[in-house]
Tab-separated table of C-alpha atoms and ligand atoms in Angstrom:
chain	number	residue	atom	x	y	z
A	717	MET	CA	-30.796	-41.146	52.080
A	718	LYS	CA	-33.881	-38.950	52.407
A	719	PHE	CA	-34.083	-36.400	55.215
A	720	ASN	CA	-36.378	-38.375	57.531
A	721	SER	CA	-34.068	-41.393	57.339
A	722	LYS	CA	-30.997	-39.209	57.838
A	723	LEU	CA	-32.463	-37.989	61.133
A	724	ILE	CA	-32.214	-41.563	62.391
A	725	HIS	CA	-29.272	-43.022	60.456
A	726	GLY	CA	-27.192	-39.912	59.667
A	727	GLY	CA	-23.874	-39.006	61.270
A	728	ILE	CA	-22.684	-41.763	63.600
A	729	SER	CA	-25.945	-43.406	64.637
A	730	GLU	CA	-24.548	-46.428	66.475
A	731	ASP	CA	-21.541	-47.320	68.587
A	732	PRO	CA	-18.772	-48.453	66.215
A	733	THR	CA	-17.226	-50.718	68.869
A	734	THR	CA	-20.302	-52.579	70.194
A	735	GLY	CA	-23.021	-51.970	67.626
A	736	ALA	CA	-25.287	-50.449	70.293
A	737	VAL	CA	-28.050	-48.728	68.295
A	738	SER	CA	-27.936	-45.734	70.604
A	739	MET	CA	-24.548	-44.019	70.779
A	740	PRO	CA	-23.184	-44.504	74.327
A	741	ILE	CA	-22.519	-41.520	76.578
A	742	TYR	CA	-18.733	-41.266	76.899
A	743	ARG	CA	-18.276	-39.311	80.099
A	744	ALA	CA	-14.476	-39.614	80.157
A	745	SER	CA	-12.603	-36.311	80.305
A	746	THR	CA	-9.395	-37.851	78.982
A	747	PHE	CA	-8.300	-40.881	76.939
A	748	HIS	CA	-5.428	-43.334	77.373
A	749	GLN	CA	-2.785	-42.721	74.703
A	750	GLN	CA	-1.100	-45.947	73.581
A	751	ILE	CA	2.284	-44.485	72.591
A	752	VAL	CA	4.243	-41.336	73.329
A	753	GLY	CA	3.951	-38.746	70.570
A	754	GLY	CA	1.271	-40.610	68.601
A	755	THR	CA	-1.762	-39.020	66.949
A	756	PRO	CA	-4.671	-40.543	68.886
A	757	THR	CA	-8.246	-39.909	67.677
A	758	TRP	CA	-9.333	-39.029	71.208
A	759	GLU	CA	-7.215	-37.028	73.657
A	760	TYR	CA	-9.316	-34.793	75.842
A	761	SER	CA	-13.086	-34.214	75.796
A	762	ARG	CA	-13.049	-30.449	75.235
A	763	SER	CA	-11.101	-31.069	72.006
A	764	GLY	CA	-13.261	-34.007	70.991
A	765	ASN	CA	-15.659	-36.519	72.531
A	766	PRO	CA	-17.176	-39.547	70.753
A	767	THR	CA	-20.760	-38.798	71.887
A	768	ARG	CA	-20.467	-35.153	70.873
A	769	GLN	CA	-18.859	-36.145	67.576
A	770	ALA	CA	-21.785	-38.454	66.741
A	771	LEU	CA	-24.131	-35.491	67.187
A	772	GLU	CA	-21.850	-33.124	65.260
A	773	GLN	CA	-21.649	-35.435	62.247
A	774	LEU	CA	-25.417	-35.888	62.339
A	775	VAL	CA	-26.148	-32.159	62.244
A	776	ALA	CA	-23.528	-31.625	59.511
A	777	ASP	CA	-25.450	-34.233	57.460
A	778	LEU	CA	-28.817	-32.611	58.183
A	779	GLU	CA	-27.683	-29.135	57.087
A	780	GLN	CA	-25.652	-30.610	54.174
A	781	GLY	CA	-22.440	-29.161	55.586
A	782	ILE	CA	-18.989	-30.699	55.953
A	783	ALA	CA	-18.597	-30.100	59.704
A	784	GLY	CA	-20.809	-29.423	62.713
A	785	PHE	CA	-19.891	-28.089	66.146
A	786	ALA	CA	-21.954	-28.497	69.302
A	787	PHE	CA	-21.962	-25.866	72.034
A	788	ALA	CA	-23.371	-25.384	75.521
A	789	SER	CA	-26.123	-23.087	74.161
A	790	GLY	CA	-27.256	-21.321	71.017
A	791	SER	CA	-25.670	-18.167	72.404
A	792	ALA	CA	-22.334	-19.987	72.839
A	793	ALA	CA	-22.509	-21.186	69.205
A	794	ILE	CA	-23.149	-17.625	68.017
A	795	HIS	CA	-20.350	-16.298	70.220
A	796	ALA	CA	-17.842	-18.797	68.821
A	797	THR	CA	-18.965	-18.005	65.264
A	798	LEU	CA	-18.595	-14.236	65.756
A	799	SER	CA	-15.169	-14.912	67.295
A	800	MET	CA	-13.919	-15.749	63.778
A	801	TYR	CA	-13.658	-11.988	63.278
A	802	SER	CA	-11.248	-9.388	64.663
A	803	ALA	CA	-11.259	-5.827	65.967
A	804	GLY	CA	-12.052	-3.413	63.142
A	805	ASP	CA	-14.149	-5.958	61.210
A	806	HIS	CA	-17.712	-4.928	60.356
A	807	LEU	CA	-20.855	-7.082	60.139
A	808	VAL	CA	-24.283	-6.343	58.665
A	809	VAL	CA	-26.915	-7.739	61.043
A	810	GLY	CA	-30.671	-8.275	60.680
A	811	ASN	CA	-32.759	-5.773	62.660
A	812	ASP	CA	-35.056	-8.471	64.049
A	813	VAL	CA	-32.483	-10.897	65.539
A	814	TYR	CA	-32.995	-12.789	68.806
A	815	GLY	CA	-32.686	-10.452	71.815
A	816	GLY	CA	-29.771	-12.404	73.273
A	817	THR	CA	-27.899	-12.098	69.976
A	818	PHE	CA	-28.529	-8.358	69.974
A	819	ARG	CA	-27.162	-8.171	73.526
A	820	LEU	CA	-24.120	-10.308	72.628
A	821	ILE	CA	-23.331	-7.982	69.724
A	822	ASN	CA	-23.899	-4.704	71.559
A	823	LYS	CA	-22.646	-5.474	75.043
A	824	VAL	CA	-19.919	-8.044	74.414
A	825	MET	CA	-18.541	-8.178	70.865
A	826	LYS	CA	-18.399	-4.387	70.518
A	827	ARG	CA	-16.003	-4.348	73.487
A	828	PHE	CA	-13.617	-6.367	71.342
A	829	GLY	CA	-13.787	-3.878	68.486
A	830	LEU	CA	-16.274	-5.570	66.150
A	831	GLU	CA	-18.548	-3.118	64.331
A	832	PHE	CA	-22.171	-3.731	63.353
A	833	THR	CA	-24.816	-2.113	61.160
A	834	VAL	CA	-28.396	-3.222	61.763
A	835	VAL	CA	-30.557	-3.555	58.623
A	836	ASP	CA	-34.026	-4.758	57.579
A	837	MET	CA	-33.103	-7.952	55.740
A	838	GLN	CA	-36.269	-7.830	53.619
A	839	ASP	CA	-34.774	-4.787	51.891
A	840	LEU	CA	-32.024	-6.144	49.620
A	841	ALA	CA	-30.899	-2.691	48.475
A	842	ALA	CA	-30.417	-1.652	52.117
A	843	VAL	CA	-28.428	-4.835	52.789
A	844	GLU	CA	-26.087	-4.139	49.893
A	845	SER	CA	-25.620	-0.472	50.701
A	846	ALA	CA	-24.745	-1.326	54.334
A	847	ILE	CA	-21.645	-3.215	53.149
A	848	GLN	CA	-18.443	-1.259	53.870
A	849	THR	CA	-14.816	-1.814	52.902
A	850	ASN	CA	-14.234	-3.536	56.275
A	851	THR	CA	-17.376	-5.719	56.141
A	852	VAL	CA	-16.631	-9.397	56.709
A	853	ALA	CA	-20.067	-10.994	57.102
A	854	ILE	CA	-23.857	-10.672	56.942
A	855	TYR	CA	-25.713	-12.235	59.879
A	856	PHE	CA	-29.479	-12.778	60.028
A	857	GLU	CA	-32.425	-14.985	60.969
A	858	THR	CA	-35.332	-16.110	58.817
A	859	PRO	CA	-38.140	-16.421	59.844
A	860	THR	CA	-37.549	-13.819	62.545
A	861	ASN	CA	-38.910	-13.586	66.057
A	862	PRO	CA	-41.702	-12.607	66.780
A	863	LEU	CA	-42.860	-11.091	63.438
A	864	LEU	CA	-41.782	-14.088	61.321
A	865	GLN	CA	-40.331	-11.818	58.652
A	866	ILE	CA	-38.712	-13.664	55.762
A	867	ALA	CA	-35.302	-12.796	54.314
A	868	ASP	CA	-34.298	-14.145	50.905
A	869	ILE	CA	-31.284	-16.316	51.779
A	870	ALA	CA	-30.149	-16.968	48.186
A	871	ALA	CA	-30.394	-13.272	47.238
A	872	ILE	CA	-28.510	-12.110	50.351
A	873	ALA	CA	-25.845	-14.809	49.925
A	874	ALA	CA	-25.390	-13.645	46.307
A	875	ILE	CA	-24.856	-10.058	47.490
A	876	ALA	CA	-22.386	-11.356	50.093
A	877	LYS	CA	-20.434	-13.374	47.497
A	878	LYS	CA	-20.281	-10.379	45.160
A	879	HIS	CA	-18.623	-8.377	47.954
A	880	GLN	CA	-16.572	-11.350	49.185
A	881	VAL	CA	-18.128	-11.424	52.625
A	882	GLN	CA	-19.519	-14.420	54.516
A	883	THR	CA	-23.179	-15.229	55.154
A	884	ILE	CA	-24.297	-16.577	58.537
A	885	VAL	CA	-27.910	-17.686	59.059
A	886	ASP	CA	-29.587	-18.510	62.372
A	887	ASN	CA	-31.879	-21.368	61.264
A	888	THR	CA	-33.507	-21.980	64.673
A	889	PHE	CA	-37.094	-21.132	63.694
A	890	ALA	CA	-37.109	-23.082	60.434
A	891	THR	CA	-35.016	-26.130	61.488
A	892	PRO	CA	-33.142	-28.178	58.856
A	893	TYR	CA	-36.443	-30.007	58.225
A	894	ASN	CA	-37.828	-26.854	56.612
A	895	GLN	CA	-34.823	-24.935	55.334
A	896	ASN	CA	-31.141	-25.541	54.490
A	897	PRO	CA	-29.312	-22.186	54.293
A	898	LEU	CA	-25.987	-23.765	53.232
A	899	VAL	CA	-27.653	-25.148	50.107
A	900	LEU	CA	-28.981	-21.640	49.387
A	901	GLY	CA	-25.481	-20.122	49.534
A	902	ALA	CA	-24.832	-19.398	53.227
A	903	ASP	CA	-21.408	-20.208	54.707
A	904	VAL	CA	-22.406	-20.911	58.308
A	905	VAL	CA	-25.684	-22.023	59.909
A	906	VAL	CA	-26.218	-21.582	63.636
A	907	HIS	CA	-28.963	-23.071	65.789
A	908	SER	CA	-30.350	-22.779	69.241
A	909	ALA	CA	-30.877	-26.544	69.536
A	910	THR	CA	-32.730	-25.702	72.750
A	911	LYS	CA	-35.792	-25.200	70.546
A	912	TYR	CA	-37.050	-27.633	67.839
A	913	LEU	CA	-33.933	-29.809	67.525
A	914	GLY	CA	-33.980	-30.782	71.205
A	915	GLY	CA	-37.728	-30.526	70.928
A	916	HIS	CA	-38.778	-31.430	74.467
A	917	SER	CA	-37.957	-28.286	76.479
A	918	ASP	CA	-35.473	-30.270	78.564
A	919	LEU	CA	-32.117	-29.135	77.176
A	920	VAL	CA	-30.055	-26.021	76.380
A	921	ALA	CA	-27.681	-26.483	73.418
A	922	GLY	CA	-26.320	-24.779	70.318
A	923	LEU	CA	-24.830	-25.714	66.958
A	924	ALA	CA	-22.742	-24.211	64.179
A	925	ILE	CA	-22.424	-25.953	60.805
A	926	THR	CA	-20.407	-25.004	57.726
A	927	ASN	CA	-19.666	-26.299	54.225
A	928	ASP	CA	-16.372	-24.439	53.925
A	929	GLU	CA	-13.079	-26.190	54.731
A	930	LYS	CA	-11.347	-23.065	56.081
A	931	ILE	CA	-14.296	-21.979	58.231
A	932	ALA	CA	-14.530	-25.549	59.589
A	933	GLU	CA	-10.890	-25.379	60.661
A	934	GLU	CA	-11.433	-21.995	62.275
A	935	LEU	CA	-14.582	-23.115	64.130
A	936	ALA	CA	-12.808	-26.262	65.384
A	937	PHE	CA	-9.988	-24.064	66.662
A	938	LEU	CA	-12.416	-21.643	68.339
A	939	GLN	CA	-14.597	-24.365	69.853
A	940	ASN	CA	-11.515	-25.895	71.481
A	941	SER	CA	-9.947	-22.545	72.440
A	942	ILE	CA	-13.062	-20.935	73.915
A	943	GLY	CA	-14.238	-24.236	75.354
A	944	SER	CA	-17.995	-23.676	75.452
A	945	VAL	CA	-18.628	-27.267	74.328
A	946	LEU	CA	-21.759	-29.347	74.794
A	947	GLY	CA	-21.253	-32.108	77.385
A	948	PRO	CA	-21.673	-35.798	76.488
A	949	ASP	CA	-24.988	-36.249	78.369
A	950	ASP	CA	-26.605	-33.309	76.597
A	951	SER	CA	-25.048	-34.376	73.285
A	952	TRP	CA	-26.783	-37.724	73.661
A	953	LEU	CA	-30.078	-36.134	74.677
A	954	LEU	CA	-29.957	-33.792	71.691
A	955	GLN	CA	-29.219	-36.644	69.277
A	956	ARG	CA	-32.197	-38.513	70.716
A	957	GLY	CA	-34.400	-35.448	70.279
A	958	ILE	CA	-33.292	-34.976	66.661
A	959	LYS	CA	-34.289	-38.560	65.760
A	960	THR	CA	-37.965	-37.599	66.088
A	961	LEU	CA	-37.711	-34.143	64.455
A	962	GLY	CA	-39.511	-35.287	61.292
A	963	ALA	CA	-42.341	-36.996	63.169
A	964	ARG	CA	-42.745	-33.985	65.449
A	965	MET	CA	-42.624	-31.399	62.666
A	966	ARG	CA	-45.383	-33.130	60.707
A	967	VAL	CA	-47.745	-32.850	63.685
A	968	HIS	CA	-46.536	-29.305	64.494
A	969	HIS	CA	-47.421	-28.318	60.916
A	970	GLU	CA	-50.833	-30.007	60.929
A	971	ASN	CA	-51.838	-28.300	64.172
A	972	THR	CA	-50.482	-24.957	62.979
A	973	ALA	CA	-52.512	-25.054	59.750
A	974	THR	CA	-55.678	-25.659	61.778
A	975	LEU	CA	-54.975	-22.833	64.226
A	976	VAL	CA	-54.038	-20.363	61.473
A	977	LYS	CA	-57.382	-21.057	59.820
A	978	LEU	CA	-59.249	-20.618	63.101
A	979	LEU	CA	-57.502	-17.336	63.996
A	980	LYS	CA	-57.764	-15.922	60.491
A	981	GLN	CA	-61.530	-16.168	60.330
A	982	ASP	CA	-62.162	-14.713	63.811
A	983	ALA	CA	-63.100	-11.025	63.948
A	984	ARG	CA	-61.390	-10.648	67.345
A	985	VAL	CA	-58.033	-11.255	65.613
A	986	ALA	CA	-56.856	-8.208	63.660
A	987	LYS	CA	-53.744	-9.595	62.016
A	988	ILE	CA	-51.921	-12.876	61.699
A	989	TYR	CA	-48.215	-13.374	61.057
A	990	TYR	CA	-47.508	-16.749	59.480
A	991	PRO	CA	-45.121	-17.328	56.537
A	992	GLY	CA	-47.466	-19.981	55.101
A	993	ASP	CA	-50.387	-17.561	54.825
A	994	PRO	CA	-50.672	-16.488	51.148
A	995	ASP	CA	-51.642	-12.973	52.337
A	996	PHE	CA	-48.424	-12.640	54.391
A	997	ALA	CA	-45.701	-10.311	53.045
A	998	GLY	CA	-42.973	-12.971	53.111
A	999	TYR	CA	-45.079	-15.779	51.627
A	1000	GLN	CA	-43.524	-15.879	48.133
A	1001	VAL	CA	-39.931	-15.954	49.397
A	1002	ALA	CA	-40.839	-18.444	52.138
A	1003	LYS	CA	-42.448	-20.710	49.527
A	1004	LYS	CA	-39.309	-20.554	47.412
A	1005	GLN	CA	-36.790	-21.372	50.147
A	1006	MET	CA	-38.664	-23.426	52.766
A	1007	ASN	CA	-40.039	-26.971	52.531
A	1008	HIS	CA	-42.751	-26.017	54.992
A	1009	PHE	CA	-43.556	-22.890	56.949
A	1010	GLY	CA	-42.910	-23.923	60.540
A	1011	ALA	CA	-45.059	-23.910	63.639
A	1012	MET	CA	-44.663	-20.401	65.024
A	1013	ILE	CA	-47.640	-18.049	64.717
A	1014	SER	CA	-47.915	-14.473	65.913
A	1015	PHE	CA	-51.194	-12.567	65.898
A	1016	GLU	CA	-52.608	-9.249	66.987
A	1017	LEU	CA	-55.963	-8.922	68.687
A	1018	ALA	CA	-58.370	-6.268	67.467
A	1019	ALA	CA	-57.734	-2.791	68.936
A	1020	GLY	CA	-58.779	-2.490	72.588
A	1021	LEU	CA	-58.781	-6.246	73.257
A	1022	ASP	CA	-56.453	-7.310	76.064
A	1023	PRO	CA	-53.956	-10.118	75.256
A	1024	LYS	CA	-53.709	-10.907	78.988
A	1025	LYS	CA	-57.416	-11.816	78.993
A	1026	PHE	CA	-56.856	-14.151	76.036
A	1027	ILE	CA	-54.085	-15.902	77.929
A	1028	ASP	CA	-56.108	-16.031	81.177
A	1029	GLY	CA	-58.804	-17.917	79.268
A	1030	LEU	CA	-56.442	-20.758	78.294
A	1031	THR	CA	-56.473	-24.014	80.234
A	1032	MET	CA	-53.930	-26.191	78.400
A	1033	ILE	CA	-51.504	-23.937	76.500
A	1034	SER	CA	-48.759	-22.732	78.882
A	1035	LEU	CA	-47.695	-19.148	79.331
A	1036	ALA	CA	-43.912	-19.359	78.888
A	1037	GLU	CA	-40.948	-17.994	76.985
A	1038	SER	CA	-39.022	-20.291	74.625
A	1039	LEU	CA	-40.500	-22.285	71.770
A	1040	GLY	CA	-40.139	-25.356	69.621
A	1041	GLY	CA	-41.081	-27.951	72.228
A	1042	ILE	CA	-43.753	-30.630	72.046
A	1043	GLU	CA	-45.975	-28.556	74.357
A	1044	SER	CA	-47.722	-25.436	73.056
A	1045	LEU	CA	-46.315	-22.257	74.587
A	1046	ILE	CA	-47.741	-18.774	74.404
A	1047	GLU	CA	-46.366	-15.368	75.342
A	1048	ILE	CA	-46.838	-11.622	74.930
A	1049	PRO	CA	-43.595	-10.303	73.340
A	1050	ALA	CA	-44.158	-6.680	74.489
A	1051	ILE	CA	-43.977	-7.639	78.162
A	1052	MET	CA	-42.012	-10.904	78.024
A	1053	THR	CA	-39.390	-11.857	75.396
A	1054	HIS	CA	-39.086	-8.327	73.980
A	1055	GLY	CA	-39.892	-6.392	77.169
A	1056	ALA	CA	-36.319	-5.082	77.441
A	1057	ILE	CA	-36.696	-3.114	74.176
A	1058	PRO	CA	-37.975	0.450	74.822
A	1059	ARG	CA	-41.650	0.784	73.773
A	1060	GLU	CA	-41.047	3.369	70.991
A	1061	ILE	CA	-38.386	1.184	69.363
A	1062	ARG	CA	-40.554	-1.887	69.762
A	1063	LEU	CA	-43.497	-0.154	68.073
A	1064	GLU	CA	-41.187	1.178	65.373
A	1065	ASN	CA	-40.099	-2.423	64.732
A	1066	GLY	CA	-43.755	-3.448	64.412
A	1067	ILE	CA	-44.202	-5.235	67.740
A	1068	GLN	CA	-47.569	-3.985	69.032
A	1069	ASP	CA	-48.731	-4.319	72.641
A	1070	GLU	CA	-51.566	-6.568	71.363
A	1071	LEU	CA	-49.196	-9.041	69.729
A	1072	ILE	CA	-49.319	-12.656	70.926
A	1073	ARG	CA	-46.738	-15.302	69.944
A	1074	LEU	CA	-47.764	-18.940	69.885
A	1075	SER	CA	-45.401	-21.900	69.552
A	1076	VAL	CA	-47.766	-24.635	68.394
A	1077	GLY	CA	-47.060	-28.001	70.032
A	1078	ILE	CA	-48.020	-31.545	69.104
A	1079	GLU	CA	-51.005	-32.001	71.428
A	1080	ASP	CA	-54.286	-33.254	69.977
A	1081	GLU	CA	-55.591	-30.804	67.407
A	1082	ALA	CA	-59.095	-30.814	68.957
A	1083	ASP	CA	-57.724	-29.779	72.362
A	1084	LEU	CA	-55.724	-26.931	70.803
A	1085	VAL	CA	-58.766	-25.674	68.904
A	1086	ALA	CA	-60.844	-25.841	72.090
A	1087	ASP	CA	-58.195	-23.975	74.089
A	1088	VAL	CA	-57.639	-21.165	71.568
A	1089	THR	CA	-61.447	-20.820	71.431
A	1090	ASN	CA	-61.435	-20.565	75.252
A	1091	GLY	CA	-58.946	-17.718	74.990
A	1092	LEU	CA	-60.987	-15.872	72.351
A	1093	ASN	CA	-64.201	-16.297	74.311
A	1094	ASN	CA	-62.568	-14.801	77.403
A	1095	LEU	CA	-61.915	-11.487	75.619
B	265	PLP	C1	-33.243	-19.097	71.732
B	265	PLP	C2	-32.572	-18.538	70.547
B	265	PLP	C3	-31.197	-18.250	70.542
B	265	PLP	C4	-30.328	-18.430	71.770
B	265	PLP	O1	-30.186	-19.782	72.078
B	265	PLP	P1	-29.927	-20.337	73.574
B	265	PLP	O2	-29.881	-21.808	73.365
B	265	PLP	O3	-31.072	-19.865	74.413
B	265	PLP	O4	-28.633	-19.749	74.017
B	265	PLP	C5	-30.634	-17.781	69.372
B	265	PLP	N1	-31.377	-17.560	68.268
B	265	PLP	C6	-32.708	-17.798	68.243
B	265	PLP	C7	-33.473	-17.537	66.991
B	265	PLP	C8	-33.343	-18.285	69.376
B	265	PLP	O5	-34.671	-18.506	69.343
């Protein structure tokens, strides 16, 4: 089955007992066991729930893994994944990971004795030389947030295999529609399904998917032991959102191409960050490993122009954190999503005060063009 059909018919797409074409929401916490000491399929909903399982099999199919696990948030999925490791283990981590992931690593996992080295994942030599005798995994995102830097998944996974360490990729920005890290050699894919997979800004959820039997067993154990599972209502809502991922992404991409063109030719925009722009540093690698380049754009205004004025000029696009929903969202990383990073470090990492991040929605292209023009004309 091709990807767009899998979105709708993959995993368990209908109720096996009634044929209902939408998987029912099984709210039961526990299940009647027919005999003492049997091996029932369903026992208790933390350990397994039919609605959650339908979603988990679907996402395993979409990422071409053997098992998927649904969590209460992307952060919970990342926490459970990092819980595979033990005190004294070392991980190499991308220097441009999601702020919450950075916080989880530095303020939580370090307390339990995990060690981390932060590296620019575009620099393969630096990645390899960061590997120590106690390294167990390499963890990164591609494209990154907000600079949309591209890491070469196949090349990094090859380095990892050579040193017998695992590769974990946060595939939130690309989505399985655009990129399948497991196929490129990664061992685990994590997602904040809060973003494109849910797609409607009405849900917080996370996923971990693997193609390795042993890791699958470990993640099942951790999901049940830690207990940060996704509830049946949200599992259903996420499965519903995923069904339209293909239709949504096609419009996201169309609108993004138009806006990239508009921004690129305007003198008030100094620099544009978009993996699909042939002038962008990561373009060649992105072209090699992604089916399409996604719908996140970052851009810098020309020196002296105030990003707040740009945003004040908008009438339709909403000022908000988060991304990946049907509605276009815009933000200034320096004072919003990345405001907690000290200014010197932020500038060192390439995040200028003038940087604007735009999550392009699926509104009418003409309205988006008009609104971005409003913003530019307000400068
Ligand atoms: C939002 C996000 C997360 C965290 O997910 P939550 O669902 O908010 O917990 C992790 N990684 C990336 C890339 C994200 O954008």
